[in-house]
Short mmCIF file of C-alpha atoms in Angstrom, two decimals:
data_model
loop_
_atom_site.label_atom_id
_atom_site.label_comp_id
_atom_site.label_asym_id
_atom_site.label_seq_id
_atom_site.Cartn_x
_atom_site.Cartn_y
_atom_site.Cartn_z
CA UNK A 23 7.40 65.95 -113.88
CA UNK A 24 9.50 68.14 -116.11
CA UNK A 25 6.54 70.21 -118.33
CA UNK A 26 5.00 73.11 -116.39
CA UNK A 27 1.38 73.48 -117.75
CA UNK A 28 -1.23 75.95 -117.36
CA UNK A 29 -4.62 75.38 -118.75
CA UNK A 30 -6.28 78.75 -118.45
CA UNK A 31 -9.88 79.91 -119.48
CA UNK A 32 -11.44 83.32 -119.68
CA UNK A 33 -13.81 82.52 -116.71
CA UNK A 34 -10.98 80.95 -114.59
CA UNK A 35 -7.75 79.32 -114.41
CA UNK A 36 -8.54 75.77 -115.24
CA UNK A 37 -5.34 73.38 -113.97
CA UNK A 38 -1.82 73.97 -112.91
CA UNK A 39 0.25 71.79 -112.74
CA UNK A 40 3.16 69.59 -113.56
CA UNK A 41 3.46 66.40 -115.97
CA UNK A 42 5.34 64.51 -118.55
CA UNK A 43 4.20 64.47 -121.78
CA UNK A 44 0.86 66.25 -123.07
CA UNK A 45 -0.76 65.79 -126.17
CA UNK A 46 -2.70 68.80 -128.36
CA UNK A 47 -5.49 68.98 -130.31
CA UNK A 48 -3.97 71.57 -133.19
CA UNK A 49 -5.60 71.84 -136.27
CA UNK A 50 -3.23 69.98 -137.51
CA UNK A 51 -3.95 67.28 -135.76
CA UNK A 52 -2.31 65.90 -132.74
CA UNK A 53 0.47 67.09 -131.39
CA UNK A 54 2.88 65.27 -128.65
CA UNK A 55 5.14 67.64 -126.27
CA UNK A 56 7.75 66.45 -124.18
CA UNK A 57 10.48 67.78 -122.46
CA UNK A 58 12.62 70.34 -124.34
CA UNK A 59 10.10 70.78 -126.97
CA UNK A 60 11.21 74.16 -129.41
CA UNK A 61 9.33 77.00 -128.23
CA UNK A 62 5.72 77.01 -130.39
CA UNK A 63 2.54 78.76 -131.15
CA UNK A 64 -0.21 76.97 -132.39
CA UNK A 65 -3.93 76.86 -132.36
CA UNK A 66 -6.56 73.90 -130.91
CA UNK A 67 -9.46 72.87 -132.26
CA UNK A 68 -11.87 71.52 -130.49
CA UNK A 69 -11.17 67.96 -129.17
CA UNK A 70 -9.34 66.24 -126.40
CA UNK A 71 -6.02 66.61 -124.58
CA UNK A 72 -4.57 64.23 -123.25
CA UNK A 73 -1.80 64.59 -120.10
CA UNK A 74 0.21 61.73 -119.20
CA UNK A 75 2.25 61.76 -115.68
CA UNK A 76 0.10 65.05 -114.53
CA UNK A 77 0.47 65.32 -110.27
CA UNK A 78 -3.59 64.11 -110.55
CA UNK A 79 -2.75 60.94 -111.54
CA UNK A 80 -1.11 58.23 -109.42
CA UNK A 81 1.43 56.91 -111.76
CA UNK A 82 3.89 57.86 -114.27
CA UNK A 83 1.99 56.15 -117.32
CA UNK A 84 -1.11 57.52 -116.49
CA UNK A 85 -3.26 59.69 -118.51
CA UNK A 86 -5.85 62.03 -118.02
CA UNK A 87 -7.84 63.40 -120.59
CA UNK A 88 -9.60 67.29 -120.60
CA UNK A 89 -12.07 68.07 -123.87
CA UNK A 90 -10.90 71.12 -124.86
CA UNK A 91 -13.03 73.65 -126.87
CA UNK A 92 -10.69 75.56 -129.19
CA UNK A 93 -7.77 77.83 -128.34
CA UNK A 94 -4.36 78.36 -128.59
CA UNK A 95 -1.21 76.71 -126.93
CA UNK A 96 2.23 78.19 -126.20
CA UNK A 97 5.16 76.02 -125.79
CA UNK A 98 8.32 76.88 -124.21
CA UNK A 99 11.26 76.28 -121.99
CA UNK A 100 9.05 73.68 -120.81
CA UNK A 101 6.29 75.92 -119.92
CA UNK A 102 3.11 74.94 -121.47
CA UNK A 103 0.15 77.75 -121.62
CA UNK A 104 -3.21 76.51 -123.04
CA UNK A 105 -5.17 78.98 -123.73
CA UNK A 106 -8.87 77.56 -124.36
CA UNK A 107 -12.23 78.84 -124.60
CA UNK A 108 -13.71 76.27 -122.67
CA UNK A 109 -12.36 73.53 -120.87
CA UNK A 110 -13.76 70.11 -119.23
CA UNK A 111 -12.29 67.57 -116.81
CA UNK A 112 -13.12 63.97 -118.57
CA UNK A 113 -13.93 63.03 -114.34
CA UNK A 114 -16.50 65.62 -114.85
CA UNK A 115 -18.15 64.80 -117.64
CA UNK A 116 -21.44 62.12 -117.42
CA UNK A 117 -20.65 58.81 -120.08
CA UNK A 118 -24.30 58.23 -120.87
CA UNK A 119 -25.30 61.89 -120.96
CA UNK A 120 -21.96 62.71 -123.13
CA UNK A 121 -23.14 59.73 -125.94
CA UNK A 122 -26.34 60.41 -125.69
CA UNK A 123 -25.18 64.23 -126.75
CA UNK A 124 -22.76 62.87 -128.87
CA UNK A 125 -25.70 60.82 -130.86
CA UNK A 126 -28.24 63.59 -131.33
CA UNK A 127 -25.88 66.11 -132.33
CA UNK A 128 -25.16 63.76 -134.78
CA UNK A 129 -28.40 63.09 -136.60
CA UNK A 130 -28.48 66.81 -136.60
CA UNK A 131 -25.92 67.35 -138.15
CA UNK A 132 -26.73 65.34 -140.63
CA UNK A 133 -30.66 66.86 -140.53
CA UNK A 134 -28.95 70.43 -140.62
CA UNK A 135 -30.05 72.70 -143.87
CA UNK A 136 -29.20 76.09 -144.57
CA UNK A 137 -25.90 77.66 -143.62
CA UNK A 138 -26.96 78.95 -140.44
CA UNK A 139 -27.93 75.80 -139.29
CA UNK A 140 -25.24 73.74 -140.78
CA UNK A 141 -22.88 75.90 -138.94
CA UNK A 142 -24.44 75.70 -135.55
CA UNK A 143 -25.24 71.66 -136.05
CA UNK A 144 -21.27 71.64 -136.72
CA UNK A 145 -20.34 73.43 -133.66
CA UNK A 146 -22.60 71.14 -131.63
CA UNK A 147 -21.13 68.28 -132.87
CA UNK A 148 -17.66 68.94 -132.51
CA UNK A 149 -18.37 69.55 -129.03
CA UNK A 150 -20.42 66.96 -127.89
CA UNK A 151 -17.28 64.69 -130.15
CA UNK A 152 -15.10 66.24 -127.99
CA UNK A 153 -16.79 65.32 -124.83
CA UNK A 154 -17.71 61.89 -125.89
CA UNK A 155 -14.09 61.48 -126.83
CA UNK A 156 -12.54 62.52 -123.93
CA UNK A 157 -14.64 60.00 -121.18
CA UNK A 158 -14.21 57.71 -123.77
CA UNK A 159 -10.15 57.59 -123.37
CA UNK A 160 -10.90 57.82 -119.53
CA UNK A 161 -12.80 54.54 -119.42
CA UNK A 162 -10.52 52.34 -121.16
CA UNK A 163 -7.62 53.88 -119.92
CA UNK B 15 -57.40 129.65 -83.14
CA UNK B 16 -59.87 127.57 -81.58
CA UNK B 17 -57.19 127.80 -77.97
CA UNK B 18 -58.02 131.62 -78.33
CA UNK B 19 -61.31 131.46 -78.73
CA UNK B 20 -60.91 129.38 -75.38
CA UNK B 21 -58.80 131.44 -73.87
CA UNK B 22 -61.02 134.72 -73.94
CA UNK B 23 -64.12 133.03 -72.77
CA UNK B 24 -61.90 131.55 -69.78
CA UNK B 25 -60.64 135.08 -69.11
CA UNK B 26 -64.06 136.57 -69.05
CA UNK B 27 -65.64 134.10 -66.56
CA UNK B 28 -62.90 135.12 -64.31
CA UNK B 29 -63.25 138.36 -64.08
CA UNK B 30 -62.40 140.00 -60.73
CA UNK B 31 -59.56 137.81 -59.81
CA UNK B 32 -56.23 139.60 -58.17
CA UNK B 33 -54.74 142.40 -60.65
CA UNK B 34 -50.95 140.76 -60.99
CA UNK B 35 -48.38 143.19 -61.50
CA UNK B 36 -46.86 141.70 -64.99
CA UNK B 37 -50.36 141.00 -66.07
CA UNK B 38 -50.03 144.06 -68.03
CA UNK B 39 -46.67 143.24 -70.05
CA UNK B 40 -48.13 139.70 -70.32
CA UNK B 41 -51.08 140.41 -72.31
CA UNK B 42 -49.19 142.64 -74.50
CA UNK B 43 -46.54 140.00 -74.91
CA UNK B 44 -49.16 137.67 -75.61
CA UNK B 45 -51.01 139.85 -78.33
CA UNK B 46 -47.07 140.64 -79.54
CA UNK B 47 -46.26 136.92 -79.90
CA UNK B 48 -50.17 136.24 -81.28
CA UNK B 49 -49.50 138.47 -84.44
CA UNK B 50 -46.36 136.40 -84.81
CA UNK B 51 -47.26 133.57 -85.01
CA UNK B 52 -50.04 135.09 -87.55
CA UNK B 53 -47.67 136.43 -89.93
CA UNK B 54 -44.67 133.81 -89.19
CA UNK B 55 -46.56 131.14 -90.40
CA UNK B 56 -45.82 133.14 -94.22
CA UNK B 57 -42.26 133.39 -93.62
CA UNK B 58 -40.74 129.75 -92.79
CA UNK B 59 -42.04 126.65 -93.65
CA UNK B 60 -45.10 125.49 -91.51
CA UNK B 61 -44.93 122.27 -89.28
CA UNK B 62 -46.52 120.24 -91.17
CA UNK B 63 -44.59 120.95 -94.45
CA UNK B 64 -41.67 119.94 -91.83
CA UNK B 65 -43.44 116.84 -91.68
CA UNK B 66 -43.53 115.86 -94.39
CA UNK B 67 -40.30 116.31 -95.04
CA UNK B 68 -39.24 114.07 -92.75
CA UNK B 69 -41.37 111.41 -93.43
CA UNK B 70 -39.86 111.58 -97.30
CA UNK B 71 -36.33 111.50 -96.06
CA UNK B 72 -36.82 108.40 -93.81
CA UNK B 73 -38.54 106.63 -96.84
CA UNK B 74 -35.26 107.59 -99.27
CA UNK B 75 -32.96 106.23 -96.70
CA UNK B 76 -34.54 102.98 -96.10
CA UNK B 77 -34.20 102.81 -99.69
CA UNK B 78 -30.58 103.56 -100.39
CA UNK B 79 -29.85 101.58 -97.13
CA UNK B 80 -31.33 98.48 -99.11
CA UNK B 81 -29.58 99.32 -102.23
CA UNK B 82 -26.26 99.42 -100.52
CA UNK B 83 -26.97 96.05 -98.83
CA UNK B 84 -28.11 94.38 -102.66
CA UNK B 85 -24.91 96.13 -104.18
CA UNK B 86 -22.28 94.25 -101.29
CA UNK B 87 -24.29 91.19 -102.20
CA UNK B 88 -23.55 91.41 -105.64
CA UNK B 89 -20.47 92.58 -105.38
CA UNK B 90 -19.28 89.60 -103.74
CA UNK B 91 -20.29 87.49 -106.40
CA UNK B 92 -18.71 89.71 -108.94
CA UNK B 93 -15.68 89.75 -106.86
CA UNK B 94 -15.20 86.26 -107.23
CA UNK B 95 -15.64 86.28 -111.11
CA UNK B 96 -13.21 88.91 -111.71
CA UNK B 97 -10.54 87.17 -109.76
CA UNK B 98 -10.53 83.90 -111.43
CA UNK B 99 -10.69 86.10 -114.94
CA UNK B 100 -7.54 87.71 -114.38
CA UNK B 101 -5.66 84.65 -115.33
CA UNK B 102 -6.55 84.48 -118.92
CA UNK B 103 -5.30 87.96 -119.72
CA UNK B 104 -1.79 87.46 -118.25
CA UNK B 105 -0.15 85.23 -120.35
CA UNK B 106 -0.97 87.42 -123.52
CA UNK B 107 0.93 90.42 -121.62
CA UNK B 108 3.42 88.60 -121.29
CA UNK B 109 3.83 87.60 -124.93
CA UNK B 110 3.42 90.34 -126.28
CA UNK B 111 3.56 93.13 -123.69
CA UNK B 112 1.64 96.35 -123.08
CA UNK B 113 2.10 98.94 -125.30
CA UNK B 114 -0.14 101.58 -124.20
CA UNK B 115 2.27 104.24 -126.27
CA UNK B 116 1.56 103.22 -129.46
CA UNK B 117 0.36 105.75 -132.64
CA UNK B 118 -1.58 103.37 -134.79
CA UNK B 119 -3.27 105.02 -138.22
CA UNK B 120 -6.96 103.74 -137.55
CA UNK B 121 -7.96 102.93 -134.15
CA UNK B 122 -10.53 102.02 -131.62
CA UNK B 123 -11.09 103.21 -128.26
CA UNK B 124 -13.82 101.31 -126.34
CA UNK B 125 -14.88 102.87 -123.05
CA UNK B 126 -16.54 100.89 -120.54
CA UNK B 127 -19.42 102.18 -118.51
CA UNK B 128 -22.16 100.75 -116.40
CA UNK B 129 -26.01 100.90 -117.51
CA UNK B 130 -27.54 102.44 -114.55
CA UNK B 131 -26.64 105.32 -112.26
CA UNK B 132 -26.30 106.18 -108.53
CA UNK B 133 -23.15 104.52 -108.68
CA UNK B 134 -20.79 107.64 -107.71
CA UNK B 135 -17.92 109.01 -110.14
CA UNK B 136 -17.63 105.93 -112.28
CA UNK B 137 -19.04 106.51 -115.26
CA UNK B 138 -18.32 110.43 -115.42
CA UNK B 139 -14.56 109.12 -114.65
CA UNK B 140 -13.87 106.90 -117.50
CA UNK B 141 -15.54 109.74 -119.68
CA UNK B 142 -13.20 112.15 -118.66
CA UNK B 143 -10.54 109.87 -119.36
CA UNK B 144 -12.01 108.87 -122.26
CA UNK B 145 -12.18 112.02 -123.82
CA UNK B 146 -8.10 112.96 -122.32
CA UNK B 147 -6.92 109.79 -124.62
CA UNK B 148 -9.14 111.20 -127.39
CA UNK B 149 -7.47 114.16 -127.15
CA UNK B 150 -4.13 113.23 -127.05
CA UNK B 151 -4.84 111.20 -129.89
CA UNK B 152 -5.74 114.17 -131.78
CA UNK B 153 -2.94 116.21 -131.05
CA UNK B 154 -0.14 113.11 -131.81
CA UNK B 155 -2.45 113.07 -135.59
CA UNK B 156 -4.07 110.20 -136.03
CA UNK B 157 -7.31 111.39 -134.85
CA UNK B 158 -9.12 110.94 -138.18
CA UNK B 159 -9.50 107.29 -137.95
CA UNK B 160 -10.45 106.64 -134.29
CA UNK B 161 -13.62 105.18 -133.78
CA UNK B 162 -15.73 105.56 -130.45
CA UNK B 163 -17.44 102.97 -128.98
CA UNK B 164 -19.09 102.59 -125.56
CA UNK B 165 -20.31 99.50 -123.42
CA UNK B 166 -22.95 100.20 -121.28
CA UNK B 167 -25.75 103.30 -121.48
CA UNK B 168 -23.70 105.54 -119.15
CA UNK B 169 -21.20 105.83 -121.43
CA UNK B 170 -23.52 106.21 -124.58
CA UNK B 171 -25.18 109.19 -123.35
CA UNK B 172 -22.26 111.42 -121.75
CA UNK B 173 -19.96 110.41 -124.55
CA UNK B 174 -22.42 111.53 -127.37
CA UNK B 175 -22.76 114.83 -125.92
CA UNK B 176 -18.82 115.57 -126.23
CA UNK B 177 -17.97 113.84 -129.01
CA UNK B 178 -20.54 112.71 -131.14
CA UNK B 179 -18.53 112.67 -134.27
CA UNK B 180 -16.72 109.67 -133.60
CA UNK B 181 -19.38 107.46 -132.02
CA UNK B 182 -20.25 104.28 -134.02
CA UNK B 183 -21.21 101.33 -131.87
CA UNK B 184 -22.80 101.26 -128.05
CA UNK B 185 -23.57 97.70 -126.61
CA UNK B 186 -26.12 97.96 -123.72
CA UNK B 187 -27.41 95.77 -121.07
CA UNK B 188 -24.63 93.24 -121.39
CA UNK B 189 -24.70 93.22 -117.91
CA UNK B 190 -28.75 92.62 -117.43
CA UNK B 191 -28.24 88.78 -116.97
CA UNK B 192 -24.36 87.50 -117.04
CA UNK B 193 -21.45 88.90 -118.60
CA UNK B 194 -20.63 85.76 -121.11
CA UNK B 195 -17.23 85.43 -122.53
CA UNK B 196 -19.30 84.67 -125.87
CA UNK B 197 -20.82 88.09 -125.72
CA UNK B 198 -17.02 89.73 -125.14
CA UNK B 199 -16.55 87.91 -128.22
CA UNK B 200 -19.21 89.13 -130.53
CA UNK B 201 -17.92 92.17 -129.61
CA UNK B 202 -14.72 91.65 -130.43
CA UNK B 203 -15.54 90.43 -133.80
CA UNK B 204 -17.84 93.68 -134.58
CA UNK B 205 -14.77 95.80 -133.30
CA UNK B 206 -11.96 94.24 -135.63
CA UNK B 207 -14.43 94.52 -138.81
CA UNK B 208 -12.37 97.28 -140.25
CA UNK B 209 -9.21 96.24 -139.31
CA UNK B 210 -8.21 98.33 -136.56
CA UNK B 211 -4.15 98.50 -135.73
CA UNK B 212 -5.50 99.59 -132.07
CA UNK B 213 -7.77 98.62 -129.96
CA UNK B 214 -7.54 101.00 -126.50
CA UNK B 215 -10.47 99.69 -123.82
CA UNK B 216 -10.71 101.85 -121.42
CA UNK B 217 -12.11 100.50 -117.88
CA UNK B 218 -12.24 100.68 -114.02
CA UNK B 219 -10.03 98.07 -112.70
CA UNK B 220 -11.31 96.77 -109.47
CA UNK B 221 -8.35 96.96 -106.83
CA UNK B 222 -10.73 96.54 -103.80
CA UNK B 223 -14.18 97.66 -102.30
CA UNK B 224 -12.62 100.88 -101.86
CA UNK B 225 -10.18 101.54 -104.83
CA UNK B 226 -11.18 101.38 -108.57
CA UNK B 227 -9.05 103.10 -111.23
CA UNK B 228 -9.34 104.17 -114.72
CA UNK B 229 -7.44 101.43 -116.48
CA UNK B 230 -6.03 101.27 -120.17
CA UNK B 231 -5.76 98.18 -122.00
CA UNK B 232 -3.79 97.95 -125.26
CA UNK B 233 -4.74 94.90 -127.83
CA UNK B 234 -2.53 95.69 -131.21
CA UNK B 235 -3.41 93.77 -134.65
CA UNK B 236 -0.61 91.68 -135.78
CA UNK B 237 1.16 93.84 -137.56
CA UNK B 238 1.53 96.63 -135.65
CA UNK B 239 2.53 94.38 -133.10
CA UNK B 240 5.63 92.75 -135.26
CA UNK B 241 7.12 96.06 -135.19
CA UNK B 242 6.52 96.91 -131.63
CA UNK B 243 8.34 93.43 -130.68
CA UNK B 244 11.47 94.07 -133.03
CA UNK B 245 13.93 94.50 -130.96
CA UNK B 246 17.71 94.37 -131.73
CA UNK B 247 18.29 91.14 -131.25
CA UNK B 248 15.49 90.07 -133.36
CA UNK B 249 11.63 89.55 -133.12
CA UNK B 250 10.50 88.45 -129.69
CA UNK B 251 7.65 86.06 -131.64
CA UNK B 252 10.08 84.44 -133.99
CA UNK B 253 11.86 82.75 -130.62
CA UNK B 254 8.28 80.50 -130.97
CA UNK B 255 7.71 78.45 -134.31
CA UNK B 256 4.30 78.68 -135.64
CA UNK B 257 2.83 75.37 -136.35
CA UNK B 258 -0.34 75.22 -138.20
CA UNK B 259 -2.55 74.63 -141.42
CA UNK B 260 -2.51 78.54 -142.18
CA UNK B 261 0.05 81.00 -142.47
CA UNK B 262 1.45 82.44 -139.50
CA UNK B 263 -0.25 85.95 -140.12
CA UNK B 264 -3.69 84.20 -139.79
CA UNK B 265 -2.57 82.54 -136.61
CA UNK B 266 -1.76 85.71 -135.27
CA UNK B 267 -4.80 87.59 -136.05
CA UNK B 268 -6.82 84.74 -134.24
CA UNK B 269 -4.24 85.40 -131.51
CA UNK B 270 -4.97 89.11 -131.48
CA UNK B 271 -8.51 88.49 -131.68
CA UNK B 272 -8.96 85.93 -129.05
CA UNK B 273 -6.88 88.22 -126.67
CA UNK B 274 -8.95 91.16 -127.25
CA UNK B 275 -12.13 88.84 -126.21
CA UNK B 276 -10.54 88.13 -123.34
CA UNK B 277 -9.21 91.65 -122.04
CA UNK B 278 -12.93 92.76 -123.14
CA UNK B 279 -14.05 89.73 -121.01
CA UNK B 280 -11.94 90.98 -117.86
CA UNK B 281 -12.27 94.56 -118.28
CA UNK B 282 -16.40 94.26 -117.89
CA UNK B 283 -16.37 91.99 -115.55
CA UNK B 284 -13.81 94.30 -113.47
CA UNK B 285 -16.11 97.34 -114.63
CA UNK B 286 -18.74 95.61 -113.40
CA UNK B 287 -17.73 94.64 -109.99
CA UNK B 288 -16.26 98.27 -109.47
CA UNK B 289 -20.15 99.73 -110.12
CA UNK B 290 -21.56 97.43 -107.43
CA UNK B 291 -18.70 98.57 -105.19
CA UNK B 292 -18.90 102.67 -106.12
CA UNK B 293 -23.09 102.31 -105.34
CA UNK B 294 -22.21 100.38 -102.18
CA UNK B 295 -19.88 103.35 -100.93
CA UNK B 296 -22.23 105.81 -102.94
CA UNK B 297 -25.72 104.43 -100.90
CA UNK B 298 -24.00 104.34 -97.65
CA UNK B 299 -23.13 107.53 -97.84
CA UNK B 300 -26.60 109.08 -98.84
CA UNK B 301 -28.30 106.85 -95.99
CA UNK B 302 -25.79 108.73 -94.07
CA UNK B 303 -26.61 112.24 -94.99
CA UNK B 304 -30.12 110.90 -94.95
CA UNK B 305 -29.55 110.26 -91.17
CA UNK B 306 -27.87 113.59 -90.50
CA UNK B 307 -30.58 115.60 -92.33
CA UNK B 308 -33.11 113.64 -90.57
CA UNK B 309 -31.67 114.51 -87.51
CA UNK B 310 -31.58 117.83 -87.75
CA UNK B 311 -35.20 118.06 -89.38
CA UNK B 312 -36.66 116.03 -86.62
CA UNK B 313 -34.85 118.30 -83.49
CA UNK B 314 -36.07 121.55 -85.66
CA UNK B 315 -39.88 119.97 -85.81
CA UNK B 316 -39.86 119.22 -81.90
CA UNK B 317 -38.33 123.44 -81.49
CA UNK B 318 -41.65 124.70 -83.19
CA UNK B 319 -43.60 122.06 -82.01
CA UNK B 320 -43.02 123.10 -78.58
CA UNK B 321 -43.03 126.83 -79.56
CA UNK B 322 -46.18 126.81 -80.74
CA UNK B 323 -47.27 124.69 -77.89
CA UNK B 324 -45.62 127.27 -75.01
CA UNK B 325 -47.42 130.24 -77.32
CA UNK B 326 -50.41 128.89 -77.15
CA UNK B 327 -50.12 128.69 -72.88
CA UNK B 328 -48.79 132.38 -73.00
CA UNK B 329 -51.95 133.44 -74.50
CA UNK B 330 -54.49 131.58 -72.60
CA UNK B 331 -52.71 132.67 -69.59
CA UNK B 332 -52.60 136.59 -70.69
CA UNK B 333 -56.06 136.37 -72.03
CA UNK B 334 -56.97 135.04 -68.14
CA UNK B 335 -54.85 137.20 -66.47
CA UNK B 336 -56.43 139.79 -68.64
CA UNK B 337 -59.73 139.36 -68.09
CA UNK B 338 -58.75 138.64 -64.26
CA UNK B 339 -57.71 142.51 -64.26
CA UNK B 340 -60.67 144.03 -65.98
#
């Protein structure tokens, strides 16, 4: 219990809350924050976050997962501010409905011409990635 | 008329009656009061104009009385909304702190109104402060590159009688089916399109069902904000090491942007909520008037009603006693 994260969105605050370790989705790729981390800007894409220890879970080792849609975490003095434009619970999101999603946002991605479209297709796919991702670490784990 | 015509043809079948003393003064009180009401009925407004009235004020208040009841309704929901979308905009304050001071070369001031009226001094508030910040703008000298823009229709149409010069953009009827975050954000992108240092949003800041003030919120492009956050002891953004796959300009201008879509996200949803609140009071008051004016209409109508009524008796008993006498 030694990080002190906030996962806020525009429409509401999403989670407060304490944990041990969290990992980002930066553009980077993923990023791992424990305790005493150097203070940090840095943006998310869109994928999953992953909180290990958080007060929802029962034990330490634990992890829950959220599918975040894009933002912007701030790290420090263990104080951990996600800033996302949309954020979802893996417990609230439906397995079948997410891979079923996650499969036709694929072929249409891959059925996408035209900027426009490839743009939108992308953005759809990310998402429903994200989602698919995110109850996929929740079902194994 | 047709009581007089009554009233004579009573008074000559009695003929021969008693002569009674006052019968004299009566009749010529009665013919006195006759020609008044003749001529009266020129100088104020006749019952049935009265009437009418009345009936047109009781219809308006029913109708404000259900408007006020639809804007609490909404309001509530709004309430909740705004609430929960304080949260996003407070970590960004505290990041990189309010600078509502600050002289920026090009700028944009964004005042947020509602799209309909009867909602009390809202909209005609923010214009006036509005046009104050414009002003002072002017006179510190960077008034050449402000641009105007206005949410909502209120806003559009006082604002482009006072300053039309400056007007560029007017979003309307955001608020016709939800206020979206994604919609605060396509209007954040239009806004930083020419690379604004200053983006000033002017809004009413819903405090409670009572209170909502003028609020100023200040979102300031990366680099006018570096030099607002040196301090002595250094920049207040370097304490944080920017990780990413761009430079750490770009990060910040996604920064800067994402915070203006929020604060626009907040400031009409708090604009919002404050118009349901301002009709709510606003109605309630005008079914109150309503009820006071009806009032007074309605004990006004019964006076002449019963006037007219007690004139009438007067003459049929003058013509009678009249007659009785001859």
């Amino acid at each position: 219990m030694s990080l002190q994260i906030s996962i806020l969105t525009p429409e509401r605050p999403f989670w407060n809350g304490q944990a041990d370790e969290i990992i980002l989705p930066t553009e980077t790729g993923e990023m791992g924050v424990l305790k005493n981390h150097a203070p940090i800007i840095t943006g998310l894409d869109v994928g999953a976050m992953l909180i290990r220890g958080g007060q929802a879970s029962g034990s330490k080792d634990e992890w829950n997962s959220y599918a975040i849609m894009g933002g912007f975490a701030l790290v420090k003095q263990n104080q951990v501010t996600i800033l996302a434009n949309e954020a979802v619970s893996a417990e609230n999101i439906n397995p079948e409905e997410a891979k079923e999603a996650f499969e036709s946002a694929k072929a249409n991605l891959e059925k996408a011409e035209g900027v426009k479209e490839k743009v939108e297709a992308n953005f759809a796919y990310k998402r429903a990635k994200a989602r698919y991702q995110v109850v996929k670490v929740l079902k194994k784990i | 008329m047709a009581l007089r015509n009554a009233a004579s043809f009573l008074g000559q079948r009695l003929v021969g009656a008693a002569e009674l003393g006052i019968s004299a003064a009566k009749s010529s009180a009665g013919e006195a009061l006759t020609n008044a009401f003749v001529t009266d009925g020129v100088r104020h407004a006749s019952n049935q104009a009265v009437k009418q009235r009345i009936r047109a004020i009781k219809n308006i208040g029913k109708i404000t009385k259900a408007m006020k009841m639809v804007a609490a309704s909404k309001m509530k929901n709004a309430q909740v909304a705004v609430e929960q979308s304080r949260g996003i905009v407070n970590p960004f304050v505290r990041l990189f702190g309010d600078h509502p001071g600050v002289d920026g070369k090009s700028g944009v001031t964004v005042a947020v109104t509602s799209d309909r009226g009867l909602c009390g001094g809202l909209n005609s508030n923010i214009t006036k402060y509005t046009r104050a910040l414009l002003k002072l703008d002017a006179a510190a000298g960077e008034s050449a590159n402000t641009q105007l823009v206005s949410i909502g229709d209120k806003g559009r149409s006082q604002l482009m009688r006072a300053e039309s010069r400056l007007f560029t953009y007017t979003f309307a009827e955001t608020y016709k089916v939800r206020v979206t975050f994604a919609q605060a954000s396509l209007i954040a992108e239009e806004l930083l399109k020419n690379n604004p240092e200053v983006v000033k949003v002017m809004f009413n800041k819903f405090r409670s069902a009572i209170s909502f003030k003028p609020t100023l919120a200040t979102v300031l492009t990366p680099e006018v904000l570096e030099k607002q956050l040196t301090e002595p002891s250094g920049n207040r953004l370097d304490a944080y090491e920017i990780e990413a796959t761009h430079e750490r300009s770009d990060v910040l201008r996604d920064l800067a942007e994402f915070q203006l879509a929020a604060t626009l996200y907040n400031a009409m949803l708090e604009n919002n909520c404050s118009e349901h609140a301002s009709r709510m009071s606003a109605m309630e008051n005008s079914t109150k008037s309503a009820g006071e004016m009806l009032g007074k209409l309605t004990l006004e109508y019964n006076r002449k009603r019963q006037a007219t009524i007690t004139t009438e008796l007067i003459e049929i008993i003058a013509g009678a006693s009249a007659l009785m006498d001859a």
